[in-house]
Amino acid sequence: MNPIRLALVGLGKIARDQHLPAIAATEGIDLVAVASRNARLDGVAHFATLADLLASGEAIDAVALCTPPQGRHDLAAQALMAGKHVLLEKPPGATVSELGPLVAAAQASGRTLFATWHSRFAPAVEPARAFLAEVAPRGVRVTWKEDVRVWHPGQRWIWEPGGLGVFDPAINALSILTAILPRPVFVTGAELSFPSNCAAPIAATVAFADADGLKVQADLDFLQTGPQSWDIEVDTDRGTLLLAKGGAELSLDGQVLSAQPEAEYRNIYRRFVELVQTGGSDVDLAPLQLVADAFLLGRRLDVAPFHD
């Protein structure tokens, strides 16, 4: 089977840091074009916009959308209408409801739509899921704290409506949480701290529960300096399960159960190739739904303005 001819739409930090090396390392897919107003890639066909690319007649089979979530729906719709497979960076869109029409369009056109959650492909996530499938969780604490000035320097879109603010990184935790717990959780309360000059929160605490009364507490912060915290602790009858470093390491009461090299984006592209080859799609909206519900139920707290 010929490799999938891929176009990358958006060539910012995440595309350069993660997508380009992952594509280069994945069999069955080749990068043949880039659509970006502000950046080019040597040796790869360049277009200012996706519309220009699609109108050019450049031979592509699929697009990976690495643009900010605002406006991503229109790009995905264009690509699907043109008969291309679509990979969506996380979060898959700026709203939950905009994804339904894309799912329907993919089904109608027989094309793949893949809403990626890269943290689910961290090496210790599946071992954590398997453990909790046999050992019931008794309580969960999520601590997701990082420095926005390090990870999103100068990216103003993250503070605009639809940019999610602290939930841009925290949705990674929610993608893991919804993958490893044996039952779905729902939001029961939240406090969201909004800088006076931003339309998205810079910190939050969120409470969740499941139908059996399991309690989950999340502490989220985008102003963490020094060591960064990407941890999920789960109390069980066998001890405390710790999924640390964003899903890279798993331990039980300090004893390491799993620690392997990071390969999240390589696994994403392997999955995309598999979906395209088998004619499938993969669109799970649970993490984005939890964020939307936190905005619905959350009590707003006004805090100091944020400046890069």
PDB file of C-alpha atoms in Angstrom:
ATOM      1  CA  MET A   1       0.000   0.000   0.000  1.00  0.00           C
ATOM      2  CA  ASN A   2       1.304   3.449  -0.915  1.00  0.00           C
ATOM      3  CA  PRO A   3       2.139   5.826   1.950  1.00  0.00           C
ATOM      4  CA  ILE A   4      -0.487   8.343   3.012  1.00  0.00           C
ATOM      5  CA  ARG A   5       0.401  11.732   1.529  1.00  0.00           C
ATOM      6  CA  LEU A   6      -0.051  14.158   4.402  1.00  0.00           C
ATOM      7  CA  ALA A   7      -0.365  17.930   4.572  1.00  0.00           C
ATOM      8  CA  LEU A   8       0.359  19.717   7.842  1.00  0.00           C
ATOM      9  CA  VAL A   9      -1.853  22.748   8.476  1.00  0.00           C
ATOM     10  CA  GLY A  10      -0.186  25.094  10.945  1.00  0.00           C
ATOM     11  CA  LEU A  11       3.551  25.061  11.567  1.00  0.00           C
ATOM     12  CA  GLY A  12       3.888  26.392  15.102  1.00  0.00           C
ATOM     13  CA  LYS A  13       5.639  25.071  18.193  1.00  0.00           C
ATOM     14  CA  ILE A  14       3.638  21.854  18.623  1.00  0.00           C
ATOM     15  CA  ALA A  15       3.968  20.989  14.931  1.00  0.00           C
ATOM     16  CA  ARG A  16       7.731  21.482  14.935  1.00  0.00           C
ATOM     17  CA  ASP A  17       8.395  19.899  18.326  1.00  0.00           C
ATOM     18  CA  GLN A  18       6.130  16.867  18.000  1.00  0.00           C
ATOM     19  CA  HIS A  19       4.419  16.332  14.660  1.00  0.00           C
ATOM     20  CA  LEU A  20       7.398  16.679  12.317  1.00  0.00           C
ATOM     21  CA  PRO A  21       9.653  14.147  14.083  1.00  0.00           C
ATOM     22  CA  ALA A  22       6.740  11.749  14.620  1.00  0.00           C
ATOM     23  CA  ILE A  23       5.736  11.840  10.963  1.00  0.00           C
ATOM     24  CA  ALA A  24       9.340  11.278   9.896  1.00  0.00           C
ATOM     25  CA  ALA A  25       9.562   8.229  12.185  1.00  0.00           C
ATOM     26  CA  THR A  26       6.262   6.614  11.111  1.00  0.00           C
ATOM     27  CA  GLU A  27       6.007   4.085   8.300  1.00  0.00           C
ATOM     28  CA  GLY A  28       3.083   4.449   5.938  1.00  0.00           C
ATOM     29  CA  ILE A  29       2.854   8.244   5.945  1.00  0.00           C
ATOM     30  CA  ASP A  30       4.839  10.987   4.186  1.00  0.00           C
ATOM     31  CA  LEU A  31       4.713  14.754   4.670  1.00  0.00           C
ATOM     32  CA  VAL A  32       4.248  16.324   1.235  1.00  0.00           C
ATOM     33  CA  ALA A  33       2.827  19.801   1.928  1.00  0.00           C
ATOM     34  CA  VAL A  34       2.496  22.519   4.554  1.00  0.00           C
ATOM     35  CA  ALA A  35      -0.176  25.213   4.822  1.00  0.00           C
ATOM     36  CA  SER A  36       0.932  28.127   6.997  1.00  0.00           C
ATOM     37  CA  ARG A  37       0.825  31.890   6.642  1.00  0.00           C
ATOM     38  CA  ASN A  38       3.937  32.441   8.729  1.00  0.00           C
ATOM     39  CA  ALA A  39       6.305  29.512   8.225  1.00  0.00           C
ATOM     40  CA  ARG A  40       7.777  27.227   5.584  1.00  0.00           C
ATOM     41  CA  LEU A  41       9.576  23.910   5.586  1.00  0.00           C
ATOM     42  CA  ASP A  42      12.512  23.336   3.257  1.00  0.00           C
ATOM     43  CA  GLY A  43      11.848  20.757   0.585  1.00  0.00           C
ATOM     44  CA  VAL A  44       8.087  20.614   1.210  1.00  0.00           C
ATOM     45  CA  ALA A  45       5.405  22.253  -0.941  1.00  0.00           C
ATOM     46  CA  HIS A  46       4.085  25.393   0.771  1.00  0.00           C
ATOM     47  CA  PHE A  47       0.712  27.123   0.684  1.00  0.00           C
ATOM     48  CA  ALA A  48      -0.568  30.061   2.704  1.00  0.00           C
ATOM     49  CA  THR A  49      -3.906  28.433   3.535  1.00  0.00           C
ATOM     50  CA  LEU A  50      -5.625  25.087   3.402  1.00  0.00           C
ATOM     51  CA  ALA A  51      -8.007  26.508   0.806  1.00  0.00           C
ATOM     52  CA  ASP A  52      -5.042  27.396  -1.414  1.00  0.00           C
ATOM     53  CA  LEU A  53      -3.637  23.904  -0.968  1.00  0.00           C
ATOM     54  CA  LEU A  54      -6.909  22.175  -1.830  1.00  0.00           C
ATOM     55  CA  ALA A  55      -7.406  24.419  -4.878  1.00  0.00           C
ATOM     56  CA  SER A  56      -3.877  23.796  -6.153  1.00  0.00           C
ATOM     57  CA  GLY A  57      -4.372  20.188  -7.149  1.00  0.00           C
ATOM     58  CA  GLU A  58      -1.418  19.101  -4.980  1.00  0.00           C
ATOM     59  CA  ALA A  59      -1.788  15.347  -4.476  1.00  0.00           C
ATOM     60  CA  ILE A  60      -2.588  14.742  -0.800  1.00  0.00           C
ATOM     61  CA  ASP A  61      -4.644  12.103   0.998  1.00  0.00           C
ATOM     62  CA  ALA A  62      -4.902  13.582   4.487  1.00  0.00           C
ATOM     63  CA  VAL A  63      -4.395  16.697   6.584  1.00  0.00           C
ATOM     64  CA  ALA A  64      -3.219  17.135  10.169  1.00  0.00           C
ATOM     65  CA  LEU A  65      -4.673  20.277  11.727  1.00  0.00           C
ATOM     66  CA  CYS A  66      -2.226  21.866  14.170  1.00  0.00           C
ATOM     67  CA  THR A  67      -3.860  25.288  14.293  1.00  0.00           C
ATOM     68  CA  PRO A  68      -5.443  26.791  17.432  1.00  0.00           C
ATOM     69  CA  PRO A  69      -8.865  25.213  18.142  1.00  0.00           C
ATOM     70  CA  GLN A  70     -10.779  28.355  17.190  1.00  0.00           C
ATOM     71  CA  GLY A  71     -11.599  27.973  13.514  1.00  0.00           C
ATOM     72  CA  ARG A  72     -10.467  24.357  13.306  1.00  0.00           C
ATOM     73  CA  HIS A  73     -14.013  23.158  12.528  1.00  0.00           C
ATOM     74  CA  ASP A  74     -14.063  25.094   9.249  1.00  0.00           C
ATOM     75  CA  LEU A  75     -10.687  23.688   8.215  1.00  0.00           C
ATOM     76  CA  ALA A  76     -11.756  20.123   8.990  1.00  0.00           C
ATOM     77  CA  ALA A  77     -15.005  20.609   7.099  1.00  0.00           C
ATOM     78  CA  GLN A  78     -13.102  21.900   4.051  1.00  0.00           C
ATOM     79  CA  ALA A  79     -10.774  18.925   4.094  1.00  0.00           C
ATOM     80  CA  LEU A  80     -13.525  16.345   4.498  1.00  0.00           C
ATOM     81  CA  MET A  81     -15.556  17.960   1.726  1.00  0.00           C
ATOM     82  CA  ALA A  82     -12.493  17.632  -0.500  1.00  0.00           C
ATOM     83  CA  GLY A  83     -12.282  13.919   0.325  1.00  0.00           C
ATOM     84  CA  LYS A  84      -9.298  14.049   2.673  1.00  0.00           C
ATOM     85  CA  HIS A  85      -8.734  12.170   5.908  1.00  0.00           C
ATOM     86  CA  VAL A  86      -8.384  14.479   8.934  1.00  0.00           C
ATOM     87  CA  LEU A  87      -6.264  14.343  12.089  1.00  0.00           C
ATOM     88  CA  LEU A  88      -7.162  16.906  14.767  1.00  0.00           C
ATOM     89  CA  GLU A  89      -4.693  18.111  17.382  1.00  0.00           C
ATOM     90  CA  LYS A  90      -6.124  18.340  20.873  1.00  0.00           C
ATOM     91  CA  PRO A  91      -8.556  19.749  21.765  1.00  0.00           C
ATOM     92  CA  PRO A  92     -10.457  18.674  18.642  1.00  0.00           C
ATOM     93  CA  GLY A  93     -12.423  21.924  18.530  1.00  0.00           C
ATOM     94  CA  ALA A  94     -13.420  25.054  20.365  1.00  0.00           C
ATOM     95  CA  THR A  95     -16.842  23.592  21.285  1.00  0.00           C
ATOM     96  CA  VAL A  96     -18.354  20.168  21.790  1.00  0.00           C
ATOM     97  CA  SER A  97     -21.301  20.639  19.445  1.00  0.00           C
ATOM     98  CA  GLU A  98     -19.185  21.540  16.410  1.00  0.00           C
ATOM     99  CA  LEU A  99     -17.709  18.029  16.310  1.00  0.00           C
ATOM    100  CA  GLY A 100     -20.987  16.226  15.551  1.00  0.00           C
ATOM    101  CA  PRO A 101     -21.261  17.567  11.988  1.00  0.00           C
ATOM    102  CA  LEU A 102     -17.639  16.611  11.328  1.00  0.00           C
ATOM    103  CA  VAL A 103     -18.273  13.043  12.482  1.00  0.00           C
ATOM    104  CA  ALA A 104     -21.286  12.886  10.167  1.00  0.00           C
ATOM    105  CA  ALA A 105     -19.289  14.335   7.267  1.00  0.00           C
ATOM    106  CA  ALA A 106     -16.518  11.783   7.763  1.00  0.00           C
ATOM    107  CA  GLN A 107     -19.042   8.946   7.809  1.00  0.00           C
ATOM    108  CA  ALA A 108     -20.810  10.253   4.715  1.00  0.00           C
ATOM    109  CA  SER A 109     -17.570  10.626   2.759  1.00  0.00           C
ATOM    110  CA  GLY A 110     -16.006   7.386   3.967  1.00  0.00           C
ATOM    111  CA  ARG A 111     -13.012   9.272   5.325  1.00  0.00           C
ATOM    112  CA  THR A 112     -11.155   8.974   8.626  1.00  0.00           C
ATOM    113  CA  LEU A 113     -11.612  11.570  11.366  1.00  0.00           C
ATOM    114  CA  PHE A 114      -9.178  11.177  14.258  1.00  0.00           C
ATOM    115  CA  ALA A 115      -9.539  13.413  17.327  1.00  0.00           C
ATOM    116  CA  THR A 116      -6.193  12.847  19.001  1.00  0.00           C
ATOM    117  CA  TRP A 117      -5.516  12.844  22.734  1.00  0.00           C
ATOM    118  CA  HIS A 118      -1.747  12.516  22.803  1.00  0.00           C
ATOM    119  CA  SER A 119      -1.485  11.908  26.564  1.00  0.00           C
ATOM    120  CA  ARG A 120      -3.529   8.716  26.196  1.00  0.00           C
ATOM    121  CA  PHE A 121      -0.590   7.331  24.218  1.00  0.00           C
ATOM    122  CA  ALA A 122       1.866   7.876  27.072  1.00  0.00           C
ATOM    123  CA  PRO A 123       3.486   4.532  27.969  1.00  0.00           C
ATOM    124  CA  ALA A 124       2.081   4.096  31.495  1.00  0.00           C
ATOM    125  CA  VAL A 125      -1.550   4.918  30.677  1.00  0.00           C
ATOM    126  CA  GLU A 126      -2.554   1.450  29.475  1.00  0.00           C
ATOM    127  CA  PRO A 127      -0.902  -0.281  32.460  1.00  0.00           C
ATOM    128  CA  ALA A 128      -2.807   2.100  34.759  1.00  0.00           C
ATOM    129  CA  ARG A 129      -6.084   1.302  33.002  1.00  0.00           C
ATOM    130  CA  ALA A 130      -5.445  -2.421  33.277  1.00  0.00           C
ATOM    131  CA  PHE A 131      -4.629  -2.120  37.004  1.00  0.00           C
ATOM    132  CA  LEU A 132      -7.804  -0.138  37.746  1.00  0.00           C
ATOM    133  CA  ALA A 133      -9.906  -2.592  35.756  1.00  0.00           C
ATOM    134  CA  GLU A 134      -9.073  -5.144  38.471  1.00  0.00           C
ATOM    135  CA  VAL A 135      -8.519  -2.970  41.562  1.00  0.00           C
ATOM    136  CA  ALA A 136     -11.294  -0.492  42.330  1.00  0.00           C
ATOM    137  CA  PRO A 137     -10.294   3.149  42.822  1.00  0.00           C
ATOM    138  CA  ARG A 138     -11.312   4.732  46.151  1.00  0.00           C
ATOM    139  CA  GLY A 139     -10.353   8.339  45.487  1.00  0.00           C
ATOM    140  CA  VAL A 140      -8.444  10.310  42.867  1.00  0.00           C
ATOM    141  CA  ARG A 141      -6.299  13.458  42.991  1.00  0.00           C
ATOM    142  CA  VAL A 142      -5.127  15.211  39.830  1.00  0.00           C
ATOM    143  CA  THR A 143      -2.299  17.746  40.080  1.00  0.00           C
ATOM    144  CA  TRP A 144      -1.582  19.409  36.741  1.00  0.00           C
ATOM    145  CA  LYS A 145       0.595  22.481  37.106  1.00  0.00           C
ATOM    146  CA  GLU A 146       2.901  23.964  34.493  1.00  0.00           C
ATOM    147  CA  ASP A 147       4.394  27.273  33.406  1.00  0.00           C
ATOM    148  CA  VAL A 148       2.514  28.824  30.499  1.00  0.00           C
ATOM    149  CA  ARG A 149       5.465  31.097  29.770  1.00  0.00           C
ATOM    150  CA  VAL A 150       7.583  28.007  29.048  1.00  0.00           C
ATOM    151  CA  TRP A 151       5.068  25.906  27.139  1.00  0.00           C
ATOM    152  CA  HIS A 152       3.002  28.592  25.353  1.00  0.00           C
ATOM    153  CA  PRO A 153       5.196  31.691  25.116  1.00  0.00           C
ATOM    154  CA  GLY A 154       3.436  34.593  23.396  1.00  0.00           C
ATOM    155  CA  GLN A 155       0.486  32.466  22.256  1.00  0.00           C
ATOM    156  CA  ARG A 156      -2.315  34.906  22.866  1.00  0.00           C
ATOM    157  CA  TRP A 157      -4.964  32.640  21.324  1.00  0.00           C
ATOM    158  CA  ILE A 158      -4.910  30.490  24.451  1.00  0.00           C
ATOM    159  CA  TRP A 159      -6.460  33.362  26.459  1.00  0.00           C
ATOM    160  CA  GLU A 160      -9.219  34.084  23.949  1.00  0.00           C
ATOM    161  CA  PRO A 161     -12.690  32.457  23.937  1.00  0.00           C
ATOM    162  CA  GLY A 162     -12.234  28.842  22.874  1.00  0.00           C
ATOM    163  CA  GLY A 163      -8.539  28.825  23.820  1.00  0.00           C
ATOM    164  CA  LEU A 164      -9.280  27.037  27.121  1.00  0.00           C
ATOM    165  CA  GLY A 165      -6.551  28.731  29.200  1.00  0.00           C
ATOM    166  CA  VAL A 166      -5.332  26.336  31.890  1.00  0.00           C
ATOM    167  CA  PHE A 167      -7.572  23.645  30.441  1.00  0.00           C
ATOM    168  CA  ASP A 168      -5.384  23.482  27.331  1.00  0.00           C
ATOM    169  CA  PRO A 169      -2.811  21.462  29.307  1.00  0.00           C
ATOM    170  CA  ALA A 170      -5.308  20.143  31.862  1.00  0.00           C
ATOM    171  CA  ILE A 171      -7.412  18.488  29.178  1.00  0.00           C
ATOM    172  CA  ASN A 172      -4.453  16.122  28.819  1.00  0.00           C
ATOM    173  CA  ALA A 173      -5.088  14.997  32.397  1.00  0.00           C
ATOM    174  CA  LEU A 174      -8.779  14.589  31.655  1.00  0.00           C
ATOM    175  CA  SER A 175      -7.989  12.523  28.569  1.00  0.00           C
ATOM    176  CA  ILE A 176      -5.958  10.173  30.765  1.00  0.00           C
ATOM    177  CA  LEU A 177      -8.566  10.160  33.542  1.00  0.00           C
ATOM    178  CA  THR A 178     -11.375   9.190  31.162  1.00  0.00           C
ATOM    179  CA  ALA A 179      -9.189   6.430  29.721  1.00  0.00           C
ATOM    180  CA  ILE A 180      -8.056   4.761  32.952  1.00  0.00           C
ATOM    181  CA  LEU A 181     -11.099   4.920  35.244  1.00  0.00           C
ATOM    182  CA  PRO A 182     -13.549   2.019  35.027  1.00  0.00           C
ATOM    183  CA  ARG A 183     -16.623   4.290  34.952  1.00  0.00           C
ATOM    184  CA  PRO A 184     -17.342   7.714  33.407  1.00  0.00           C
ATOM    185  CA  VAL A 185     -17.032  10.743  35.665  1.00  0.00           C
ATOM    186  CA  PHE A 186     -18.993  13.989  35.638  1.00  0.00           C
ATOM    187  CA  VAL A 187     -18.300  17.475  36.996  1.00  0.00           C
ATOM    188  CA  THR A 188     -19.875  18.324  40.354  1.00  0.00           C
ATOM    189  CA  GLY A 189     -18.303  21.734  40.961  1.00  0.00           C
ATOM    190  CA  ALA A 190     -15.456  24.049  39.983  1.00  0.00           C
ATOM    191  CA  GLU A 191     -13.735  27.333  40.740  1.00  0.00           C
ATOM    192  CA  LEU A 192     -12.120  29.070  37.782  1.00  0.00           C
ATOM    193  CA  SER A 193      -9.594  31.900  38.207  1.00  0.00           C
ATOM    194  CA  PHE A 194      -9.785  34.403  35.340  1.00  0.00           C
ATOM    195  CA  PRO A 195      -7.127  37.109  34.921  1.00  0.00           C
ATOM    196  CA  SER A 196      -8.847  40.443  34.464  1.00  0.00           C
ATOM    197  CA  ASN A 197      -7.435  40.785  30.925  1.00  0.00           C
ATOM    198  CA  CYS A 198      -8.196  37.229  29.741  1.00  0.00           C
ATOM    199  CA  ALA A 199     -11.277  35.346  28.536  1.00  0.00           C
ATOM    200  CA  ALA A 200      -9.966  31.985  29.769  1.00  0.00           C
ATOM    201  CA  PRO A 201      -8.910  30.811  33.257  1.00  0.00           C
ATOM    202  CA  ILE A 202      -5.312  30.638  34.429  1.00  0.00           C
ATOM    203  CA  ALA A 203      -6.029  28.239  37.307  1.00  0.00           C
ATOM    204  CA  ALA A 204      -8.886  26.019  38.450  1.00  0.00           C
ATOM    205  CA  THR A 205     -10.045  23.459  40.951  1.00  0.00           C
ATOM    206  CA  VAL A 206     -12.581  20.949  39.678  1.00  0.00           C
ATOM    207  CA  ALA A 207     -14.507  18.233  41.500  1.00  0.00           C
ATOM    208  CA  PHE A 208     -15.802  15.132  39.732  1.00  0.00           C
ATOM    209  CA  ALA A 209     -17.724  12.015  40.709  1.00  0.00           C
ATOM    210  CA  ASP A 210     -18.920   8.823  39.085  1.00  0.00           C
ATOM    211  CA  ALA A 211     -22.224   6.983  39.399  1.00  0.00           C
ATOM    212  CA  ASP A 212     -20.863   4.894  42.289  1.00  0.00           C
ATOM    213  CA  GLY A 213     -19.756   7.928  44.290  1.00  0.00           C
ATOM    214  CA  LEU A 214     -16.033   7.925  43.464  1.00  0.00           C
ATOM    215  CA  LYS A 215     -14.618  11.385  44.201  1.00  0.00           C
ATOM    216  CA  VAL A 216     -12.021  13.024  41.974  1.00  0.00           C
ATOM    217  CA  GLN A 217     -10.365  16.342  42.793  1.00  0.00           C
ATOM    218  CA  ALA A 218      -8.275  18.270  40.246  1.00  0.00           C
ATOM    219  CA  ASP A 219      -5.899  21.132  41.062  1.00  0.00           C
ATOM    220  CA  LEU A 220      -4.859  22.976  37.906  1.00  0.00           C
ATOM    221  CA  ASP A 221      -2.427  25.884  37.547  1.00  0.00           C
ATOM    222  CA  PHE A 222      -0.793  27.610  34.579  1.00  0.00           C
ATOM    223  CA  LEU A 223       1.647  29.685  36.647  1.00  0.00           C
ATOM    224  CA  GLN A 224       3.780  26.899  38.105  1.00  0.00           C
ATOM    225  CA  THR A 225       7.480  27.744  38.203  1.00  0.00           C
ATOM    226  CA  GLY A 226      10.299  25.339  38.936  1.00  0.00           C
ATOM    227  CA  PRO A 227       9.395  21.635  38.756  1.00  0.00           C
ATOM    228  CA  GLN A 228       6.280  20.959  36.703  1.00  0.00           C
ATOM    229  CA  SER A 229       3.550  18.640  38.003  1.00  0.00           C
ATOM    230  CA  TRP A 230       1.600  16.257  35.761  1.00  0.00           C
ATOM    231  CA  ASP A 231       0.401  13.639  38.242  1.00  0.00           C
ATOM    232  CA  ILE A 232      -2.676  11.512  38.908  1.00  0.00           C
ATOM    233  CA  GLU A 233      -2.871   9.702  42.270  1.00  0.00           C
ATOM    234  CA  VAL A 234      -5.419   6.954  42.793  1.00  0.00           C
ATOM    235  CA  ASP A 235      -6.142   5.461  46.234  1.00  0.00           C
ATOM    236  CA  THR A 236      -6.917   1.736  46.074  1.00  0.00           C
ATOM    237  CA  ASP A 237      -7.129  -1.205  48.486  1.00  0.00           C
ATOM    238  CA  ARG A 238      -3.665  -2.233  47.309  1.00  0.00           C
ATOM    239  CA  GLY A 239      -2.089   1.174  47.942  1.00  0.00           C
ATOM    240  CA  THR A 240      -1.663   4.477  46.124  1.00  0.00           C
ATOM    241  CA  LEU A 241      -1.241   4.238  42.387  1.00  0.00           C
ATOM    242  CA  LEU A 242       0.731   7.193  40.972  1.00  0.00           C
ATOM    243  CA  LEU A 243       0.678   8.007  37.285  1.00  0.00           C
ATOM    244  CA  ALA A 244       3.432  10.616  37.025  1.00  0.00           C
ATOM    245  CA  LYS A 245       5.160  12.831  34.470  1.00  0.00           C
ATOM    246  CA  GLY A 246       2.096  13.118  32.266  1.00  0.00           C
ATOM    247  CA  GLY A 247       1.614   9.377  32.019  1.00  0.00           C
ATOM    248  CA  ALA A 248       5.236   8.368  31.518  1.00  0.00           C
ATOM    249  CA  GLU A 249       5.690   6.525  34.827  1.00  0.00           C
ATOM    250  CA  LEU A 250       3.456   4.308  36.955  1.00  0.00           C
ATOM    251  CA  SER A 251       4.192   3.274  40.542  1.00  0.00           C
ATOM    252  CA  LEU A 252       2.364   1.662  43.456  1.00  0.00           C
ATOM    253  CA  ASP A 253       3.379   2.937  46.893  1.00  0.00           C
ATOM    254  CA  GLY A 254       6.695   4.032  45.409  1.00  0.00           C
ATOM    255  CA  GLN A 255       7.438   0.769  43.574  1.00  0.00           C
ATOM    256  CA  VAL A 256       7.802   1.414  39.851  1.00  0.00           C
ATOM    257  CA  LEU A 257       5.432  -0.654  37.719  1.00  0.00           C
ATOM    258  CA  SER A 258       6.080   0.956  34.335  1.00  0.00           C
ATOM    259  CA  ALA A 259       8.587   3.476  32.952  1.00  0.00           C
ATOM    260  CA  GLN A 260       9.305   3.609  29.244  1.00  0.00           C
ATOM    261  CA  PRO A 261      10.536   6.232  26.750  1.00  0.00           C
ATOM    262  CA  GLU A 262       7.990   8.781  25.560  1.00  0.00           C
ATOM    263  CA  ALA A 263       6.534   8.098  22.100  1.00  0.00           C
ATOM    264  CA  GLU A 264       3.111   9.737  22.252  1.00  0.00           C
ATOM    265  CA  TYR A 265       3.044  11.386  18.847  1.00  0.00           C
ATOM    266  CA  ARG A 266       4.639   8.448  17.067  1.00  0.00           C
ATOM    267  CA  ASN A 267       1.834   6.317  18.477  1.00  0.00           C
ATOM    268  CA  ILE A 268      -0.722   8.887  17.343  1.00  0.00           C
ATOM    269  CA  TYR A 269       0.521   8.670  13.761  1.00  0.00           C
ATOM    270  CA  ARG A 270       0.700   4.887  13.873  1.00  0.00           C
ATOM    271  CA  ARG A 271      -2.935   4.929  14.974  1.00  0.00           C
ATOM    272  CA  PHE A 272      -3.854   7.374  12.195  1.00  0.00           C
ATOM    273  CA  VAL A 273      -2.256   5.141   9.558  1.00  0.00           C
ATOM    274  CA  GLU A 274      -4.161   2.172  10.974  1.00  0.00           C
ATOM    275  CA  LEU A 275      -7.469   4.058  10.923  1.00  0.00           C
ATOM    276  CA  VAL A 276      -6.991   5.222   7.340  1.00  0.00           C
ATOM    277  CA  GLN A 277      -6.026   1.737   6.176  1.00  0.00           C
ATOM    278  CA  THR A 278      -9.034   0.131   7.863  1.00  0.00           C
ATOM    279  CA  GLY A 279     -11.536   2.885   7.051  1.00  0.00           C
ATOM    280  CA  GLY A 280     -12.234   3.788  10.680  1.00  0.00           C
ATOM    281  CA  SER A 281     -12.581   6.950  12.744  1.00  0.00           C
ATOM    282  CA  ASP A 282     -11.799   7.696  16.387  1.00  0.00           C
ATOM    283  CA  VAL A 283     -13.543  10.671  17.998  1.00  0.00           C
ATOM    284  CA  ASP A 284     -13.972  10.642  21.777  1.00  0.00           C
ATOM    285  CA  LEU A 285     -15.391  13.897  23.129  1.00  0.00           C
ATOM    286  CA  ALA A 286     -15.424  12.986  26.829  1.00  0.00           C
ATOM    287  CA  PRO A 287     -12.409  15.149  27.840  1.00  0.00           C
ATOM    288  CA  LEU A 288     -13.759  18.199  26.006  1.00  0.00           C
ATOM    289  CA  GLN A 289     -17.229  17.635  27.476  1.00  0.00           C
ATOM    290  CA  LEU A 290     -15.770  17.686  31.002  1.00  0.00           C
ATOM    291  CA  VAL A 291     -14.053  21.005  30.271  1.00  0.00           C
ATOM    292  CA  ALA A 292     -17.292  22.446  28.914  1.00  0.00           C
ATOM    293  CA  ASP A 293     -19.137  21.285  32.029  1.00  0.00           C
ATOM    294  CA  ALA A 294     -16.502  22.881  34.264  1.00  0.00           C
ATOM    295  CA  PHE A 295     -17.168  26.178  32.491  1.00  0.00           C
ATOM    296  CA  LEU A 296     -20.919  25.657  32.947  1.00  0.00           C
ATOM    297  CA  LEU A 297     -20.760  24.874  36.674  1.00  0.00           C
ATOM    298  CA  GLY A 298     -17.653  26.794  37.635  1.00  0.00           C
ATOM    299  CA  ARG A 299     -17.718  29.777  39.946  1.00  0.00           C
ATOM    300  CA  ARG A 300     -15.665  32.603  38.450  1.00  0.00           C
ATOM    301  CA  LEU A 301     -12.909  34.193  40.517  1.00  0.00           C
ATOM    302  CA  ASP A 302     -11.308  37.403  39.253  1.00  0.00           C
ATOM    303  CA  VAL A 303      -7.515  37.502  39.674  1.00  0.00           C
ATOM    304  CA  ALA A 304      -4.614  39.721  38.639  1.00  0.00           C
ATOM    305  CA  PRO A 305      -4.039  40.332  34.916  1.00  0.00           C
ATOM    306  CA  PHE A 306      -1.652  38.037  33.060  1.00  0.00           C
ATOM    307  CA  HIS A 307       1.225  39.300  30.915  1.00  0.00           C
ATOM    308  CA  ASP A 308       3.825  37.186  29.116  1.00  0.00           C
TER     309      ASP A 308
END
